Short mmCIF file of C-alpha atoms and ligand atoms in Angstrom, two decimals:
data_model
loop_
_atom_site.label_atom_id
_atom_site.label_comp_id
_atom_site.label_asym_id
_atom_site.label_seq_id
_atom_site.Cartn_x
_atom_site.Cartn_y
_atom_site.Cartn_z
CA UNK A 1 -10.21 -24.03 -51.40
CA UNK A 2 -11.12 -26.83 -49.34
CA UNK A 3 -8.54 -27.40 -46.29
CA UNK A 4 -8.43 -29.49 -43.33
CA UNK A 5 -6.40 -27.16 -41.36
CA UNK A 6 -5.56 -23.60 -40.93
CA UNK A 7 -1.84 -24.34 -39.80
CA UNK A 8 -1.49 -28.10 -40.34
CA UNK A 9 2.54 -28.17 -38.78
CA UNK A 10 1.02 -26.46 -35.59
CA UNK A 11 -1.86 -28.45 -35.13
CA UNK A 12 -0.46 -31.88 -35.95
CA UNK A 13 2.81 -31.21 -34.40
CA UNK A 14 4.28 -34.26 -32.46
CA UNK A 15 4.07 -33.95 -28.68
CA UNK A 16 7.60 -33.81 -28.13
CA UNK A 17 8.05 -31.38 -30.78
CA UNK A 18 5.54 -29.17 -28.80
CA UNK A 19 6.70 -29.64 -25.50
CA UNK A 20 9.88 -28.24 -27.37
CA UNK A 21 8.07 -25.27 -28.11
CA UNK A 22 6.46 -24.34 -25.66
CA UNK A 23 9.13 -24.65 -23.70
CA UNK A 24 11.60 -22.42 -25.95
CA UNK A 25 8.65 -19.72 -25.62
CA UNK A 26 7.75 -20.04 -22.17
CA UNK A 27 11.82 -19.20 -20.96
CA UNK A 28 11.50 -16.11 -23.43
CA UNK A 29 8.12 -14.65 -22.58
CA UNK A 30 9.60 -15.04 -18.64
CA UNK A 31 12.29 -12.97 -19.13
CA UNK A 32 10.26 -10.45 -21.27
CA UNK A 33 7.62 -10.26 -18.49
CA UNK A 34 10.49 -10.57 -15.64
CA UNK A 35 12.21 -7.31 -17.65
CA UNK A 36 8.89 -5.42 -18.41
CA UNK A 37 6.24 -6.13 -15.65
CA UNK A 38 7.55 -5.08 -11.87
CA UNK A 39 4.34 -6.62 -10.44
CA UNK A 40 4.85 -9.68 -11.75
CA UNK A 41 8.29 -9.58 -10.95
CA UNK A 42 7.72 -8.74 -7.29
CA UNK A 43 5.30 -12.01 -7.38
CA UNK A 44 8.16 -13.85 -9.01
CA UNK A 45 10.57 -12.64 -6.00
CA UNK A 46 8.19 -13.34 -3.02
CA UNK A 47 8.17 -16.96 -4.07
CA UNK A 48 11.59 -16.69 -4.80
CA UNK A 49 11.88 -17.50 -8.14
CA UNK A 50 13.70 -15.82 -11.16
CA UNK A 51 13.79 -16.00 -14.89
CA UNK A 52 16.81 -19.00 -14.36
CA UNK A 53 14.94 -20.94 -12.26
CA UNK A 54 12.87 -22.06 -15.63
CA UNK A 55 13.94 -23.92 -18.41
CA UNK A 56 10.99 -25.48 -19.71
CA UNK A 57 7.60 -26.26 -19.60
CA UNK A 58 8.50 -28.82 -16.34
CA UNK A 59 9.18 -25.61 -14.79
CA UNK A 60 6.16 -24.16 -15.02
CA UNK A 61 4.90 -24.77 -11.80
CA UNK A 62 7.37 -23.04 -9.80
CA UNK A 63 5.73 -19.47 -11.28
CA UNK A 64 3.05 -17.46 -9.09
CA UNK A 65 -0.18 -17.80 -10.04
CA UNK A 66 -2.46 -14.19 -11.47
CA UNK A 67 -6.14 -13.91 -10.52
CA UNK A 68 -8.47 -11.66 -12.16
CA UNK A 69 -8.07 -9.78 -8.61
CA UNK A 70 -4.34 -8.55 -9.81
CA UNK A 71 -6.07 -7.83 -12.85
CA UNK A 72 -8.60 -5.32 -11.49
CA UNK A 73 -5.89 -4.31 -8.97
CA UNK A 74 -3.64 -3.48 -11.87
CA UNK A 75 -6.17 -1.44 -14.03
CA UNK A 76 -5.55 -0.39 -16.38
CA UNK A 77 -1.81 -0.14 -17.27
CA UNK A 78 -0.16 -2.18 -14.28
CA UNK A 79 0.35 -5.58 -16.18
CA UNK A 80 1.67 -3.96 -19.41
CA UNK A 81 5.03 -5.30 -20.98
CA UNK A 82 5.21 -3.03 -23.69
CA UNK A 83 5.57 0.23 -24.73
CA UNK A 84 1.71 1.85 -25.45
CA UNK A 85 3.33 3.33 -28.35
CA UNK A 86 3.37 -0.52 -29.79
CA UNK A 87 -0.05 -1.46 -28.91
CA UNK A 88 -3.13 -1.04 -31.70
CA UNK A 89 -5.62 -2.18 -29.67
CA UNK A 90 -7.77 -2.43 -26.29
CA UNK A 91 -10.07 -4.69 -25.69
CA UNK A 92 -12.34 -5.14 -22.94
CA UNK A 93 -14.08 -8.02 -21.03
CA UNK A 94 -17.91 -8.07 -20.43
CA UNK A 95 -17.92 -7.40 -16.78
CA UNK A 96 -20.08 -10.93 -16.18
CA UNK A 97 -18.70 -11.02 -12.66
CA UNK A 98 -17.40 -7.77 -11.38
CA UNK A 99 -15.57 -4.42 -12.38
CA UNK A 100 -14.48 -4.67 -16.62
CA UNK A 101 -10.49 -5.25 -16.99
CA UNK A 102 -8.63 -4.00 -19.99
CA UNK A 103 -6.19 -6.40 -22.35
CA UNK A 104 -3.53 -4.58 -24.67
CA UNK A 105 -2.82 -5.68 -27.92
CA UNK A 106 -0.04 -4.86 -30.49
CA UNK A 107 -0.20 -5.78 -34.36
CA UNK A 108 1.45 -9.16 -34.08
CA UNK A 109 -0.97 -10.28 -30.59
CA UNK A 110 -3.87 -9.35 -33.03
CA UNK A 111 -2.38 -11.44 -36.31
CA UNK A 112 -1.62 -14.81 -33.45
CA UNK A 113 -5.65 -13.63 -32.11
CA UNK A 114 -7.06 -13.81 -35.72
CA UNK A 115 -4.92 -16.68 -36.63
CA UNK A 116 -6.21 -19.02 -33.54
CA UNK A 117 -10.21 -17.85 -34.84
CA UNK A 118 -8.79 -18.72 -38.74
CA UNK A 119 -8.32 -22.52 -37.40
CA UNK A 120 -11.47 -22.31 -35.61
CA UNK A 121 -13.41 -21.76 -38.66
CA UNK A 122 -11.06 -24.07 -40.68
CA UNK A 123 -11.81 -26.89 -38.40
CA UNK A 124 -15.25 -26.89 -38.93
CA UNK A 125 -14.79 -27.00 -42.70
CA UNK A 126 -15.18 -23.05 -43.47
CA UNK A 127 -13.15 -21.87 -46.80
CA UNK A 128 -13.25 -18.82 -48.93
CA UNK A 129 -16.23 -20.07 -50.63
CA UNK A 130 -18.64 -19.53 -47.47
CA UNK A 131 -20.56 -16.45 -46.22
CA UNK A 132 -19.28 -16.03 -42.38
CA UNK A 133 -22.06 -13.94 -40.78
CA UNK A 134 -20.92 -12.63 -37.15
CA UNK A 135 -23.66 -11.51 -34.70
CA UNK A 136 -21.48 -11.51 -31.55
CA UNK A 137 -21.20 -8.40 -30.58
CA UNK A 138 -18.59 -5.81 -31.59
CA UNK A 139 -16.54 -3.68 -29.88
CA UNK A 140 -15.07 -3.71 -26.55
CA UNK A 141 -16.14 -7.43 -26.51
CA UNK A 142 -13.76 -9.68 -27.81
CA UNK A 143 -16.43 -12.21 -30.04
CA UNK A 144 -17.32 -9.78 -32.81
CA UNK A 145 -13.63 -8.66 -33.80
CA UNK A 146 -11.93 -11.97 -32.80
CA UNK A 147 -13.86 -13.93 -35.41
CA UNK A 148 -14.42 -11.14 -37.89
CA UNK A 149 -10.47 -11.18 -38.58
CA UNK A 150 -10.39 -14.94 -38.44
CA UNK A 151 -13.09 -15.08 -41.32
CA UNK A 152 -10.92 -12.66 -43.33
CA UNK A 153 -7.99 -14.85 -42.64
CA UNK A 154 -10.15 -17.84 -44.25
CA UNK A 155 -11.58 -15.60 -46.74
CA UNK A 156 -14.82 -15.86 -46.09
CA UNK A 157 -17.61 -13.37 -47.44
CA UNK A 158 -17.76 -11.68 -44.08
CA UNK A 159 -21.33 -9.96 -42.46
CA UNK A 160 -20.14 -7.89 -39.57
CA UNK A 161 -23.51 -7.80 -38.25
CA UNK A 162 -22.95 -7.54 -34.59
CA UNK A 163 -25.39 -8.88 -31.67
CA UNK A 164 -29.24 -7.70 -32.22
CA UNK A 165 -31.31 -6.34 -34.69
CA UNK A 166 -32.44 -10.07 -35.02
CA UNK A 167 -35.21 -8.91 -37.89
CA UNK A 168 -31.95 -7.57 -40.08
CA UNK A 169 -29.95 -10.62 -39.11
CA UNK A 170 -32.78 -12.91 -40.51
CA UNK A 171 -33.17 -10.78 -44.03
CA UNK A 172 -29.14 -10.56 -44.25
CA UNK A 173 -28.71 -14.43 -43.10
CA UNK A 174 -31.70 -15.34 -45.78
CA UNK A 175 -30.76 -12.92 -48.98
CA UNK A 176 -26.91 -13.12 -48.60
CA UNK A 177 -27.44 -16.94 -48.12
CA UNK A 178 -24.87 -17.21 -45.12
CA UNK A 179 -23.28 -20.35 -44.27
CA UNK A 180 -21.87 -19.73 -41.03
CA UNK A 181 -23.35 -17.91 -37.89
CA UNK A 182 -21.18 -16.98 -35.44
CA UNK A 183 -22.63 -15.47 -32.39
CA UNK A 184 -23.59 -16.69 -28.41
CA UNK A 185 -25.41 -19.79 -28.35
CA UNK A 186 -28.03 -17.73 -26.61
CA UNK A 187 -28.67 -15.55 -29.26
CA UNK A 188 -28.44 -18.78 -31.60
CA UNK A 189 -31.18 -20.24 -29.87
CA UNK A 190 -33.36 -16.53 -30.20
CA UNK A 191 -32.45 -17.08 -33.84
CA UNK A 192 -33.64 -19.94 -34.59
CA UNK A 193 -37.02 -19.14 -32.25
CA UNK A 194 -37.36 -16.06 -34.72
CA UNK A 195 -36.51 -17.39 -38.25
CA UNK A 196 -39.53 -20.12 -36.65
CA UNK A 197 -42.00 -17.44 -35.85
CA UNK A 198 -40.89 -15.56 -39.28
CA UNK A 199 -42.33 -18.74 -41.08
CA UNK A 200 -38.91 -20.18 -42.02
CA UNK A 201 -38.41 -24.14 -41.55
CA UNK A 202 -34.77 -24.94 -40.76
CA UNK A 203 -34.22 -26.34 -44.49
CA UNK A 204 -35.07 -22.89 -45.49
CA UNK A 205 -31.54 -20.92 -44.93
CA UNK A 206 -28.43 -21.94 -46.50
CA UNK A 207 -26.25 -22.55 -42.85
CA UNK A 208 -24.32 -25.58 -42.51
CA UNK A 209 -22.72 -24.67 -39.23
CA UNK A 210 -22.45 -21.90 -36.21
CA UNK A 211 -19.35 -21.42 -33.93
CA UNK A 212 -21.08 -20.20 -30.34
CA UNK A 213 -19.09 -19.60 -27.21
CA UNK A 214 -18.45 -17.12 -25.19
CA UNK A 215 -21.04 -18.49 -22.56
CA UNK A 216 -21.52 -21.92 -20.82
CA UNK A 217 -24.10 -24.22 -22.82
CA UNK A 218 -25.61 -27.77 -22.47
CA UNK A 219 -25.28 -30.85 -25.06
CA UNK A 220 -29.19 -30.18 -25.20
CA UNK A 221 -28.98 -26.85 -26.03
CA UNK A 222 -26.47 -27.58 -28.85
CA UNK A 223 -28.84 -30.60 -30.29
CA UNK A 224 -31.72 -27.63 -30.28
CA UNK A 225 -30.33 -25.24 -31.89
CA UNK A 226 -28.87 -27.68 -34.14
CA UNK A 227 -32.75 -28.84 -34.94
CA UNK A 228 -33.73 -25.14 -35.08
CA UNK A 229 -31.23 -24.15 -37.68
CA UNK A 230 -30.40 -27.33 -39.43
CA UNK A 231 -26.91 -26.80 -39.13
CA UNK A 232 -23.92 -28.32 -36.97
CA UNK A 233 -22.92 -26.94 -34.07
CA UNK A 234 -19.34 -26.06 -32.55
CA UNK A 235 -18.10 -24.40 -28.92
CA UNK A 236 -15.29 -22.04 -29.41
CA UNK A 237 -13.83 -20.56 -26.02
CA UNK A 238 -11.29 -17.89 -24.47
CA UNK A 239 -11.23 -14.95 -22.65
CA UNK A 240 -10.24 -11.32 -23.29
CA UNK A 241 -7.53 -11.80 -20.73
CA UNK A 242 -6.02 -14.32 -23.09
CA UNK A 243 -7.00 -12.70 -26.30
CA UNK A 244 -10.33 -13.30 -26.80
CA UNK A 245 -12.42 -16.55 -28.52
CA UNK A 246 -10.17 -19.00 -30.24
CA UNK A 247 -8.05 -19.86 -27.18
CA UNK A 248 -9.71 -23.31 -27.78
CA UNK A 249 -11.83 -24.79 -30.71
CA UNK A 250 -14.59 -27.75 -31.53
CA UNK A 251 -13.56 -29.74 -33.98
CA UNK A 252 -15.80 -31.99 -36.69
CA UNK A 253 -15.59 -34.70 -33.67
CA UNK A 254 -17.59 -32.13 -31.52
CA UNK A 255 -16.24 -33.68 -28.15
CA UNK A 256 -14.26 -31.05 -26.77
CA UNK A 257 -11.86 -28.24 -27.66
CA UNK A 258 -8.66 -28.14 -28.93
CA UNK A 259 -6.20 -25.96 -27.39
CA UNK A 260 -4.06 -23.90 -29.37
CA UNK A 261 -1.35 -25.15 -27.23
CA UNK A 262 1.74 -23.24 -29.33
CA UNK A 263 -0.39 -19.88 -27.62
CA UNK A 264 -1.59 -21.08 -24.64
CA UNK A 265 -0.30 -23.49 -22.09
CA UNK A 266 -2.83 -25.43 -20.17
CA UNK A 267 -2.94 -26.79 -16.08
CA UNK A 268 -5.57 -27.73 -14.16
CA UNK A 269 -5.11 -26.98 -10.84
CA UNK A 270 -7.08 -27.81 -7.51
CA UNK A 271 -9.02 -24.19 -7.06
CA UNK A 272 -8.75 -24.89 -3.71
CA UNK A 273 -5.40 -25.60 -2.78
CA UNK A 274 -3.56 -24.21 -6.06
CA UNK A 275 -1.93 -27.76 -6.79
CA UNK A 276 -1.28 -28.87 -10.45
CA UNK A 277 -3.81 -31.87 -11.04
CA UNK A 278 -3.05 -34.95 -12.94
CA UNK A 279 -4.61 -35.10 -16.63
CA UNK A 280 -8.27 -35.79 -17.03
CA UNK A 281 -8.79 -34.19 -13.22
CA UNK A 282 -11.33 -31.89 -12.89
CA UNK A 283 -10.55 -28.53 -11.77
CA UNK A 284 -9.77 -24.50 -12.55
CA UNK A 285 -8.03 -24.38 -15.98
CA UNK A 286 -5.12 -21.92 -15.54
CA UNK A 287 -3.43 -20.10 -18.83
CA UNK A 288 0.45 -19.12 -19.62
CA UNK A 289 0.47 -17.16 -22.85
CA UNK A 290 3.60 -18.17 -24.29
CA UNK A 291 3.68 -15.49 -27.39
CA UNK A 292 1.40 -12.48 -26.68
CA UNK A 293 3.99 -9.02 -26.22
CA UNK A 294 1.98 -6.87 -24.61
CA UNK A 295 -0.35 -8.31 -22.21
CA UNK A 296 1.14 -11.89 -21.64
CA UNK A 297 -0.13 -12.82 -18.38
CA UNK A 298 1.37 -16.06 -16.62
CA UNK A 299 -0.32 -18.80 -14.83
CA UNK A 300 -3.91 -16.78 -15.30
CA UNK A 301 -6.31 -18.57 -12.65
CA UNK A 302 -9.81 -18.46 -15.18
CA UNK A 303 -12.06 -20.03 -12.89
CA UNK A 304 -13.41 -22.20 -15.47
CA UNK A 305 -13.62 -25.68 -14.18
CA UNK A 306 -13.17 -28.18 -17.01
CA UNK A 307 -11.39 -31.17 -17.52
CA UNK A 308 -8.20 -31.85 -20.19
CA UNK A 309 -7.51 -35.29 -22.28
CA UNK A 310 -4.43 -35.96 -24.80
CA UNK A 311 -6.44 -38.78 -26.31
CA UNK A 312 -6.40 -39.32 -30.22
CA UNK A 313 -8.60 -37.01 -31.90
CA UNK A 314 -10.21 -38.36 -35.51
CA UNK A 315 -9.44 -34.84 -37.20
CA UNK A 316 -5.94 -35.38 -36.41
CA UNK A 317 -5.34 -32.54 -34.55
CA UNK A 318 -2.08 -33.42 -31.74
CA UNK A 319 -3.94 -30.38 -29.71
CA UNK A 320 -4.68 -30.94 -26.02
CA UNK A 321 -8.68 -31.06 -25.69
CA UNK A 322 -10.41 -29.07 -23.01
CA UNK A 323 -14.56 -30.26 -22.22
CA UNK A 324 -17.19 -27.95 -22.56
CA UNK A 325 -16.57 -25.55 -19.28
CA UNK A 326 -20.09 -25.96 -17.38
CA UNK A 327 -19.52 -22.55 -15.57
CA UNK A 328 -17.14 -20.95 -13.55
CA UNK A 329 -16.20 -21.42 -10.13
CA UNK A 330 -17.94 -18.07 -9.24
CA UNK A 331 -21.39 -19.02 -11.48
CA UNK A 332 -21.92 -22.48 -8.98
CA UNK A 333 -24.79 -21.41 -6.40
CA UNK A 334 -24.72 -22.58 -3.10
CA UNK A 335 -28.14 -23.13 -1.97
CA UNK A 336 -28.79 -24.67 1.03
CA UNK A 337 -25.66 -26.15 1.13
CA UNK A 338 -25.82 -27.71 -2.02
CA UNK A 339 -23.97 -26.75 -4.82
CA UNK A 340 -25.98 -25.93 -7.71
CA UNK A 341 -24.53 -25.02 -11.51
CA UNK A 342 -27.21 -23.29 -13.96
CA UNK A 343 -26.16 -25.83 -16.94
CA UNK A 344 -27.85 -28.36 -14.30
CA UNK A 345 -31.15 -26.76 -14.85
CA UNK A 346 -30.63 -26.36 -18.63
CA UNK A 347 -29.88 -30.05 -19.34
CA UNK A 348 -32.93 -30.78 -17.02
CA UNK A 349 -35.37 -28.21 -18.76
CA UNK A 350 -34.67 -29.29 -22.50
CA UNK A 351 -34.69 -33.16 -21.64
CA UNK A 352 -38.29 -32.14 -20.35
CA UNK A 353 -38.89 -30.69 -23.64
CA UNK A 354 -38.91 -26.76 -22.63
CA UNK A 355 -37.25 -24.40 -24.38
CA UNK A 356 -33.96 -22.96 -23.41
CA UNK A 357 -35.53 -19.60 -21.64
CA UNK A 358 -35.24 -19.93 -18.46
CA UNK A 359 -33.89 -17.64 -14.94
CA UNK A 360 -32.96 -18.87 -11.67
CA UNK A 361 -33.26 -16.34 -8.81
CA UNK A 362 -32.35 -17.26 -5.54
CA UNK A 363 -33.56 -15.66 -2.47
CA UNK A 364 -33.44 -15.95 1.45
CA UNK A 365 -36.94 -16.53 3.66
CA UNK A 366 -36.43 -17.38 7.60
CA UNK A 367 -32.90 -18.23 7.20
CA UNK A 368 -33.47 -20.73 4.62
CA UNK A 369 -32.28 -20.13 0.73
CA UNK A 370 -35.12 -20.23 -1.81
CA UNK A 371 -34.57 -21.23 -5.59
CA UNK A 372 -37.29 -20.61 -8.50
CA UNK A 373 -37.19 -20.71 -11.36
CA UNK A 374 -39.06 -19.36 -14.22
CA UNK A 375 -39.46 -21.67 -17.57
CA UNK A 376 -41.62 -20.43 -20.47
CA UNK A 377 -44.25 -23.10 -21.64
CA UNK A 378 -43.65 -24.45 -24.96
CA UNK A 379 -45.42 -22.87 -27.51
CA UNK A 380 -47.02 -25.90 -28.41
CA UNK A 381 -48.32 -26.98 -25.86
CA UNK A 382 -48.89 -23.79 -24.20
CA UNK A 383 -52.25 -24.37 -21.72
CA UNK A 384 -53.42 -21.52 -19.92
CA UNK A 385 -55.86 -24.47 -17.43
CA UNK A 386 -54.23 -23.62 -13.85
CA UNK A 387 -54.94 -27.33 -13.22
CA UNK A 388 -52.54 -28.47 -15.97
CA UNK A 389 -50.10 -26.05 -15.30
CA UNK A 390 -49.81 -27.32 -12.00
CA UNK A 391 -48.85 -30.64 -12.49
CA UNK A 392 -46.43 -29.91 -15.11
CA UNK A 393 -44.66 -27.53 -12.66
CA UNK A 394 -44.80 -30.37 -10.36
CA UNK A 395 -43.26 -32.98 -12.53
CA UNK A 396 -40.60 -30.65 -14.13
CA UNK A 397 -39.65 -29.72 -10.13
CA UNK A 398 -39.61 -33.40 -9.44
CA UNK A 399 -36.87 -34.67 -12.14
CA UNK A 400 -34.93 -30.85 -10.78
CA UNK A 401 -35.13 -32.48 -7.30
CA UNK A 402 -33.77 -35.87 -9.05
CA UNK A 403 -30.99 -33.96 -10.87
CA UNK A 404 -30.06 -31.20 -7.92
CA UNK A 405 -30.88 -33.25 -4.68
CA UNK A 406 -32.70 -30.08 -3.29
CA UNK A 407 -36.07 -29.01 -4.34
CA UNK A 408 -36.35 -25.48 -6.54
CA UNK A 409 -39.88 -24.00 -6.87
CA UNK A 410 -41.15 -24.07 -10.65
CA UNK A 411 -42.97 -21.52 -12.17
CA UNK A 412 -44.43 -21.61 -15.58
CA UNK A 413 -44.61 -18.85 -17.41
CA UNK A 414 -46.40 -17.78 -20.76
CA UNK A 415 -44.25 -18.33 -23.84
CA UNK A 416 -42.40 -15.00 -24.95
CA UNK A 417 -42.22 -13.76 -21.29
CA UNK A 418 -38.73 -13.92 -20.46
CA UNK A 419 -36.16 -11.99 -22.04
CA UNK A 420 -34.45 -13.02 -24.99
CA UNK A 421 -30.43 -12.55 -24.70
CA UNK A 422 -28.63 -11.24 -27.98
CA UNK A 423 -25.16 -11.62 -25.71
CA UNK A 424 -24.57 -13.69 -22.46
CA UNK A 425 -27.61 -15.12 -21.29
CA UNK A 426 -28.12 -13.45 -17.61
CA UNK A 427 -29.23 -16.64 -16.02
CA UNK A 428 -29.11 -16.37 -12.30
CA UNK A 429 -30.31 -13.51 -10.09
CA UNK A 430 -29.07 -13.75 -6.58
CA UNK A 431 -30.86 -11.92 -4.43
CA UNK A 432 -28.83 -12.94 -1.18
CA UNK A 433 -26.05 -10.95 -2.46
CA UNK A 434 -28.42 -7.55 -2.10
CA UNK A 435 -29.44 -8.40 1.20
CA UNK A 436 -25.92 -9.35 2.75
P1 ADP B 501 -16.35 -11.89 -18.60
O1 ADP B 501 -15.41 -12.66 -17.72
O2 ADP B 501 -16.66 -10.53 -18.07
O3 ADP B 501 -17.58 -12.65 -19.04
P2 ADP B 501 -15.18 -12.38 -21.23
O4 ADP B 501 -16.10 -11.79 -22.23
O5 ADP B 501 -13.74 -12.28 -21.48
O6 ADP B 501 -15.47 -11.63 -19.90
O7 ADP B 501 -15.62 -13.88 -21.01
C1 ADP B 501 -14.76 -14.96 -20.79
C2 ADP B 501 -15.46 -16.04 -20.05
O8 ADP B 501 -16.62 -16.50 -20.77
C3 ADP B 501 -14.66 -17.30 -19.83
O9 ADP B 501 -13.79 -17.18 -18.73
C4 ADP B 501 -15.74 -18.34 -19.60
O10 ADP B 501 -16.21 -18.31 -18.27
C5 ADP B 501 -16.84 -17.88 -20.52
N1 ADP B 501 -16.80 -18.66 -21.77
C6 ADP B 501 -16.23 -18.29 -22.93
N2 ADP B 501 -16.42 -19.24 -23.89
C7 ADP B 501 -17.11 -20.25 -23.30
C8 ADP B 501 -17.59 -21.52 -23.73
N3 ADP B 501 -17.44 -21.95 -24.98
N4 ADP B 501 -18.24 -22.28 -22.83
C9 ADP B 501 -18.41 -21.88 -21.55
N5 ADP B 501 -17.99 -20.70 -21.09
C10 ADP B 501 -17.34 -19.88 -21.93
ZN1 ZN B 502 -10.25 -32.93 -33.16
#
């Protein structure tokens, strides 16, 4: 069956009929979390707040603000409001920037999880009639089970494949004829280099789109693996802390995310000074979840810097849309006292015509921060003349300089010799942080 929407009342729902909502749910889950978490109570009473003091979504600034810092602090039971005898499930982020924390989950926060990846895969016209395969990975990670119940929830044929293997995926995505990969838009990218190499033009498999998230990536990373495949190409984001992917969703309009607002609550707030920003401000998004029972954390601080915009969406969704996040605040380098984000170097490398395999290390000589990085030559026009290699490195450094206003040091290395990623990408190696 061929539907527009997964929950069309939710995700059309008048503004004022969601601000009702939200509201109704965030003065519940308050008092649930006020009742059931003393750690977030004793935040609540060092500001001086209490469960009365809100009474809607206007309110929602007067609450104290979590950090993934409580969340380590609080390992692993400490923000728990519920009995563990009602919980089914753990789950477990991928440690990207420090020590793993845990999120709880009982039967209904895994039906709202799957039901927030069912409208992903609605949106970008999945039905029962497609063959959904998932090559995120699964198991602690959130990607692999998030979207393998919201493809049962569609009815899709669905190929728990997990992350690697990438010879299996190719025979399973080519004899199964799947329709939809879901998987990092790393591993996409590795994909489509393979099913290449394995002699298969992108007219060859039977995909018409891929949902990738889970990592940052560039407009000119989605347009190549979009050529690679042959399919469309849609961002789906969230965190473990909040569930897991689904949080937010591309839609056929492919600007930006919708937010499944009736979950989540959105601010953007000034990382700096913690104050709420006006819409279509860029800063740290920040995350109430209004409905989840066990782990329902309050004003989460993400560190994902993205901007939000209420403006009329053609799929008709009423959903607040969040841009692609171009990397947290903790993934922005400093390097000689410039700030430098790795999607910099990504839209700079594929506008050059490179291919998306790439790492950035940064180092320290005489006091002075060093940045290189390593890009594979294109297959194509792969030269192995020291004199041509040369000036490519030098022109490809000179449109860096253009983009980054500091100078990194290119090196060009032989296709095939950097690794391939069948999760997150591992982008940037700091080497300051060993030597400090
Ligand atoms: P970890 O924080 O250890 O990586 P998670 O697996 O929970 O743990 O990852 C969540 C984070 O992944 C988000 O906070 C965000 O930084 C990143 N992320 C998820 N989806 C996207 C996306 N579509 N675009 C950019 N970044 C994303
Ligand atoms: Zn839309």
């Amino acid at each position: 069956m061929n539907r527009r929407y997964y929950q069309k009342e939710i995700e059309t729902m008048s503004r004022a009929d969601m601000k009702k909502l939200q509201s109704e749910r965030l003065v519940k889950q308050v008092k649930h979390v006020w009742d059931n978490v003393p750690y977030y109570r004793g935040l609540m009473e060092a500001k001086g707040v209490t469960p009365d003091d809100i009474h809607g979504v206007d309110d929602l600034h007067k609450l104290p603000f979590l950090t993934k810092d409580d969340l380590r602090d609080q390992y692993p039971y400490g923000l728990l409001a519920t009995d563990l005898n009602n919980c089914v499930r753990i789950q477990s982020t991928s440690g990207t920037t420090g020590r793993r924390v845990v999120a709880f989950y009982t039967q209904g926060d895994v039906d709202l999880w799957e039901d927030c990846c069912a409208r992903a895969i609605t949106a970008i016209g999945g039905t029962d009639e497609d063959v959904c395969q998932i090559a995120y990975g699964y198991g602690l990670f959130t990607g692999g089970p998030g979207l393998n119940g919201g493809s049962h929830k569609v009815g899709c044929l669905t190929l728990p494949m997990s992350s690697g293997n990438t010879d299996r995926q190719i025979q399973f995505m080519m004899d199964l004829g799947a329709t939809i990969l879901c998987c990092t838009p790393s591993y996409a990218a590795f994909i489509g280099e393979s099913l290449r190499e394995a002699g298969y033009k992108p007219e060859d498999n039977k995909l018409k789109a891929g949902i990738f998230g889970a990592e940052p990536w560039t407009e000119e990373m989605r347009r190549d693996i979009e050529n690679a495949l042959g399919i469309k190409a849609y961002d789906i984001y969230g965190l473990t802390e909040t569930s897991g992917p689904g949080v937010a969703f591309e839609c056929e309009e492919q600007s930006g995310m919708h937010i499944n607002e009736d979950h989540f609550i959105a601010e953007i707030i000034d990382p700096d000074t913690g104050e709420v920003l006006p819409e279509g401000e860029k800063g740290e998004l920040v995350f109430t979840a209004i409905t989840k029972e066990a782990f329902p954390l309050i004003r989460y601080r993400t560190r994902d810097i993205t901007v939000l915009s209420r403006e009329e969406c053609s799929c008709g969704r009423t959903l607040v849309k969040m841009k692609k996040p171009m990397g947290r605040s903790d993934d922005m380098l400093i390097v000689r006292g410039v700030n430098v984000f790795p999607s910099q170097i990504e839209t700079v490398l594929l506008k050059e015509g490179y291919t998306p395999n790439y790492q950035i290390v940064v180092d320290r000589a005489n006091n002075t921060d060093t940045l290189d990085i390593y890009v594979e030559m294109n297959p194509e026009s792969f030269s192995d003349v020291v004199k041509d290699i040369e000036s490519d490195a030098g022109k490809l450094a000179a449109s860096m300089k253009t983009m980054l206003g500091i100078s990194p040091k290119v090196h060009l290395v032989a296709p095939k010799t950097i690794a391939r990623s069948e999760g997150k990408a591992v982008r940037v190696i700091d080497k300051r942080k060993l030597h400090d």
